[in-house]
Coordinates of C-alpha atoms and ligand atoms in Angstrom, one line a residue:
M1 CA -5.3 -19.1 22.2
T2 CA -8.5 -16.9 21.9
R3 CA -8.7 -12.5 21.3
H4 CA -10.3 -10.6 23.7
D5 CA -12.8 -10.1 21.1
G6 CA -12.8 -14.6 19.5
R7 CA -11.2 -14.8 17.0
S8 CA -8.4 -16.8 16.4
P9 CA -4.8 -15.5 15.9
G10 CA -4.7 -15.6 11.8
E11 CA -8.4 -14.0 11.8
L12 CA -9.0 -11.0 10.2
R13 CA -11.8 -9.0 11.5
K14 CA -15.2 -8.5 9.7
I15 CA -14.7 -6.6 6.5
E16 CA -16.5 -4.6 4.5
I17 CA -16.5 -2.9 1.8
Q18 CA -19.2 -1.0 0.8
P19 CA -19.0 1.2 -3.0
G20 CA -20.8 4.7 -4.0
I21 CA -20.7 6.5 -0.5
A22 CA -20.3 10.1 -2.1
P23 CA -21.7 9.8 -5.2
H24 CA -19.8 13.2 -6.6
A25 CA -16.7 11.4 -6.4
Q26 CA -16.0 9.0 -9.3
G27 CA -14.5 6.4 -7.1
S28 CA -15.5 5.4 -3.7
V29 CA -15.9 3.1 -0.7
L30 CA -16.9 2.9 3.2
V31 CA -14.4 0.4 4.1
S32 CA -14.5 -1.5 7.8
F33 CA -12.1 -3.8 9.4
G34 CA -14.6 -4.1 12.0
N35 CA -15.3 -1.0 14.0
T36 CA -12.7 0.6 12.4
R37 CA -14.0 2.2 9.2
V38 CA -12.7 5.0 6.6
I39 CA -14.1 7.2 4.1
C40 CA -11.8 6.4 1.2
A41 CA -13.0 8.6 -2.5
A42 CA -11.1 9.3 -5.3
M43 CA -11.9 12.3 -7.6
I44 CA -10.4 13.0 -11.4
E45 CA -8.8 16.3 -11.9
E46 CA -8.2 17.1 -15.8
S47 CA -4.5 18.4 -14.7
V48 CA -1.3 17.5 -13.5
P49 CA 1.1 19.4 -10.4
R50 CA 3.0 22.2 -12.2
W51 CA 6.2 20.4 -11.2
M52 CA 5.9 17.9 -13.9
K53 CA 4.9 20.3 -16.2
E54 CA 8.6 22.4 -15.5
Q55 CA 10.3 18.7 -15.3
N56 CA 9.0 17.5 -18.2
V57 CA 7.6 14.6 -16.7
T58 CA 4.6 12.8 -19.1
G59 CA 1.6 11.0 -17.6
G60 CA -0.1 11.7 -14.6
W61 CA -0.3 11.9 -11.2
L62 CA -1.8 10.2 -8.3
T63 CA -2.3 11.5 -4.3
A64 CA -3.0 10.9 -1.3
E65 CA -4.6 12.7 1.6
Y66 CA -5.6 10.8 5.7
S67 CA -7.5 12.4 8.3
M68 CA -9.6 11.6 10.9
L69 CA -12.3 13.7 11.9
P70 CA -12.8 15.0 14.8
Y71 CA -15.8 12.4 16.0
S72 CA -13.8 9.7 15.1
T73 CA -11.7 8.5 18.5
T74 CA -12.8 8.6 22.2
S75 CA -11.4 11.5 22.6
R76 CA -12.1 14.8 20.1
K77 CA -8.9 15.2 17.5
P78 CA -9.2 18.8 16.1
R79 CA -8.9 18.9 13.1
D80 CA -5.2 20.0 11.7
S81 CA -7.2 23.6 10.1
S82 CA -8.2 24.1 14.1
R83 CA -4.7 24.1 15.1
G84 CA -3.2 25.4 12.2
R85 CA 0.3 22.7 11.6
P86 CA -0.6 19.3 9.9
D87 CA 0.1 16.1 12.0
G88 CA 2.9 13.8 11.8
R89 CA 1.3 10.5 11.6
G90 CA -1.4 11.7 9.2
T91 CA 1.7 13.2 7.3
E92 CA 2.9 10.1 7.0
I93 CA 0.0 8.0 6.9
Q94 CA -1.0 9.3 2.9
R95 CA 2.9 9.8 1.8
L96 CA 2.1 5.7 2.4
I97 CA -1.2 5.8 1.0
G98 CA -0.1 7.5 -1.8
R99 CA 3.1 5.1 -2.2
S100 CA 0.8 2.1 -2.4
L101 CA -1.8 2.7 -4.9
R102 CA 1.1 4.8 -7.3
A103 CA 2.8 1.4 -7.2
V104 CA -0.5 -0.6 -9.2
V105 CA -1.5 2.5 -11.4
D106 CA 0.3 2.9 -14.9
L107 CA 0.4 6.8 -14.8
E108 CA 1.5 6.9 -18.3
K109 CA -1.9 5.2 -19.2
L110 CA -3.7 8.2 -16.5
G111 CA -3.0 10.2 -19.2
S112 CA -2.7 14.2 -18.1
R113 CA -4.8 13.6 -15.2
T114 CA -4.6 14.1 -11.2
L115 CA -6.4 11.3 -9.5
W116 CA -7.1 12.4 -5.9
V117 CA -7.4 10.1 -2.9
D118 CA -9.1 11.3 0.0
C119 CA -9.1 9.2 3.1
D120 CA -10.7 10.1 5.6
V121 CA -11.6 7.2 9.1
L122 CA -14.5 7.9 10.4
Q123 CA -13.9 5.2 13.0
A124 CA -10.7 4.6 14.9
D125 CA -9.9 1.8 15.9
G126 CA -6.6 0.8 15.0
G127 CA -5.2 -0.6 11.3
T128 CA -6.6 3.2 10.0
R129 CA -3.8 2.7 7.5
T130 CA -4.2 -0.6 6.7
A131 CA -7.8 -0.2 5.8
S132 CA -7.0 3.4 4.2
I133 CA -5.2 1.7 1.8
T134 CA -7.5 -1.7 0.6
G135 CA -10.2 0.5 0.5
A136 CA -8.5 3.3 -1.5
S137 CA -7.4 0.6 -3.9
V138 CA -11.4 -0.4 -4.9
A139 CA -11.9 3.8 -4.8
I140 CA -9.3 4.3 -7.8
E141 CA -10.3 1.3 -9.7
L142 CA -13.7 2.5 -9.4
A143 CA -12.6 6.3 -10.7
C144 CA -10.5 4.4 -13.7
R145 CA -13.4 2.7 -14.8
S146 CA -15.8 5.7 -15.0
L147 CA -13.3 7.3 -17.5
V148 CA -13.3 4.7 -19.4
T149 CA -16.8 4.1 -19.3
A150 CA -16.6 8.0 -20.5
G151 CA -14.9 7.3 -24.1
K152 CA -11.7 9.0 -22.4
L153 CA -9.4 6.2 -22.0
S154 CA -9.3 2.4 -23.3
V155 CA -8.2 1.1 -21.4
L156 CA -8.2 1.3 -16.8
P157 CA -4.9 2.8 -15.8
V158 CA -5.1 0.0 -13.3
K159 CA -2.2 -2.9 -13.2
N160 CA -3.2 -4.3 -10.3
R161 CA -4.8 -4.2 -6.8
V162 CA -3.1 -3.8 -3.1
A163 CA -4.4 -4.5 0.4
A164 CA -2.8 -3.9 3.9
V165 CA -3.1 -5.4 6.8
S166 CA -1.4 -5.3 11.1
V167 CA 0.2 -7.7 12.2
G168 CA 1.9 -8.1 15.2
I169 CA 2.7 -10.4 18.6
V170 CA 1.2 -9.7 21.4
G171 CA 2.4 -11.8 24.7
G172 CA 4.1 -13.5 22.6
E173 CA 2.0 -14.4 19.9
V174 CA 1.8 -13.1 16.6
L175 CA -2.2 -11.6 15.8
L176 CA -3.2 -10.4 12.3
D177 CA -5.6 -6.9 11.7
L178 CA -4.8 -6.0 15.6
D179 CA -7.7 -4.2 17.1
Y180 CA -6.7 -0.4 19.3
I181 CA -6.4 -3.1 22.2
E182 CA -4.3 -5.6 21.4
D183 CA -2.6 -2.7 19.1
K184 CA -1.7 -0.3 22.3
D185 CA 0.2 -3.4 24.1
A186 CA 2.3 -4.8 21.0
E187 CA 5.2 -6.2 21.4
V188 CA 5.7 -5.4 17.7
D189 CA 3.7 -3.9 15.1
M190 CA 3.9 -3.9 11.4
N191 CA 2.4 -3.1 8.5
V192 CA 2.4 -5.1 5.8
V193 CA 0.9 -4.2 2.1
M194 CA 0.8 -6.5 -1.4
T195 CA -0.5 -6.1 -4.2
D196 CA -2.8 -9.4 -6.0
K197 CA 0.6 -10.6 -7.9
G198 CA 1.8 -11.1 -4.1
D199 CA 5.0 -9.1 -4.3
F200 CA 5.2 -6.7 -1.2
V201 CA 5.0 -2.4 -2.0
E202 CA 6.0 -1.7 1.9
I203 CA 6.3 -3.2 4.9
Q204 CA 6.9 -1.3 8.1
G205 CA 8.1 -3.3 11.0
S206 CA 9.1 -2.3 14.9
G207 CA 9.4 -3.8 18.3
E208 CA 8.4 -1.8 20.8
E209 CA 10.8 -1.9 23.7
T210 CA 11.4 -5.4 22.6
V211 CA 12.8 -7.0 19.7
F212 CA 12.2 -10.1 16.8
N213 CA 14.0 -12.3 15.9
Q214 CA 13.8 -14.4 12.2
G215 CA 11.7 -17.3 13.0
Q216 CA 8.9 -14.9 14.2
L217 CA 9.1 -12.0 11.2
D218 CA 8.5 -15.2 9.1
T219 CA 5.3 -15.5 10.7
M220 CA 4.9 -12.2 10.6
L221 CA 4.7 -12.4 6.5
A222 CA 2.6 -15.3 6.6
A223 CA -0.6 -13.9 8.4
A224 CA 0.0 -10.9 6.8
K225 CA 0.5 -12.1 3.2
T226 CA -2.9 -14.7 4.7
G227 CA -4.9 -11.6 5.1
I228 CA -4.5 -10.0 2.0
A229 CA -5.0 -12.5 -0.3
N230 CA -9.2 -12.5 2.2
L231 CA -8.8 -8.7 1.6
L232 CA -8.0 -9.3 -1.8
N233 CA -11.3 -11.4 -2.2
F234 CA -13.2 -8.8 -0.3
Q235 CA -12.1 -6.6 -3.0
N236 CA -12.6 -8.4 -5.8
S237 CA -16.6 -9.5 -4.4
A238 CA -17.1 -5.6 -4.0
L239 CA -15.9 -4.6 -7.5
S240 CA -17.3 -7.6 -9.5
T241 CA -21.0 -6.4 -8.3
L242 CA -20.4 -3.1 -9.6
Ligands
LIG1 N1 -5.1 6.6 17.9 C1 -6.4 7.7 18.2 N2 -5.9 9.0 17.7 C2 -4.9 8.9 17.2 C3 -3.9 8.8 16.9 C4 -4.1 7.2 17.4 O1 -7.2 7.5 19.3 O2 -4.4 10.4 17.6 C5 -5.6 5.5 18.1 C6 -7.0 5.1 17.0 O3 -7.6 4.1 17.0 C7 -5.6 4.6 15.8 C8 -4.5 3.5 16.8 O4 -5.0 4.5 17.7 O5 -6.4 3.5 14.8 C9 -3.6 2.9 15.8 O6 -2.7 3.6 15.2 P1 -1.8 3.8 14.7 O7 -1.0 5.1 14.7 O8 -0.6 2.5 15.1 O9 -1.8 3.5 12.9 P2 -3.2 2.9 12.4 O10 -3.3 1.6 13.1 O11 -4.2 3.9 13.1 O12 -2.6 3.4 10.8

């Protein structure tokens, strides 16, 4: 089967990871999964949240924020600041990004500092959370490298890289890295987050008005695993040129 954009079922969209997009951030990239484009920036603050001091928690912290820029969608999406309340979907996504990144950062080694990660969607076409995680992994590594370069840390506090991809069932077929057209018709929608050691960080999967069986789950996970291995190669190329 050929997909509406000419891809085969297990093929990623065109992936690009462009570092240095936001020069004031210690680490940043513009990540593209096809027409989904996200700016991921990591900034270091030389302090930790108050709750950590109060609870005598040692080491550092990492926190992530996610938002879709108003012009990232075909009809303008109002900013949370104008709506006066946060958007539930965005809150869920930023927690996922934070968990995924904390799984690969050694917070003890980071020391008493906070890594702020901002993922802002420039263009949304499905898979904004998976592109955010994949790009942010590169952004935090760049930010952490700057700490080593500045002599503030002797070792990189990054244990692993992490990448994520969506996979779903559309028209009975398992498809990798769904774009919006595919996503809106998907019978099953799943987001898979894995490290470069091949371990899972998180799997979010749900049947949308349908169910899925063990065999389909296995096929989806296998497709996601192959996709993530490819995404890790793109991260590696982006980081090895610097
Ligand atoms: N989307 C949108 N406006 C919204 C939320 C979603 O246009 O307020 C579109 C957008 O293209 C997004 C897609 O729907 O990428 C799928 O959204 P989902 O919540 O599944 O998250 P994502 O796949 O982006 O991680």
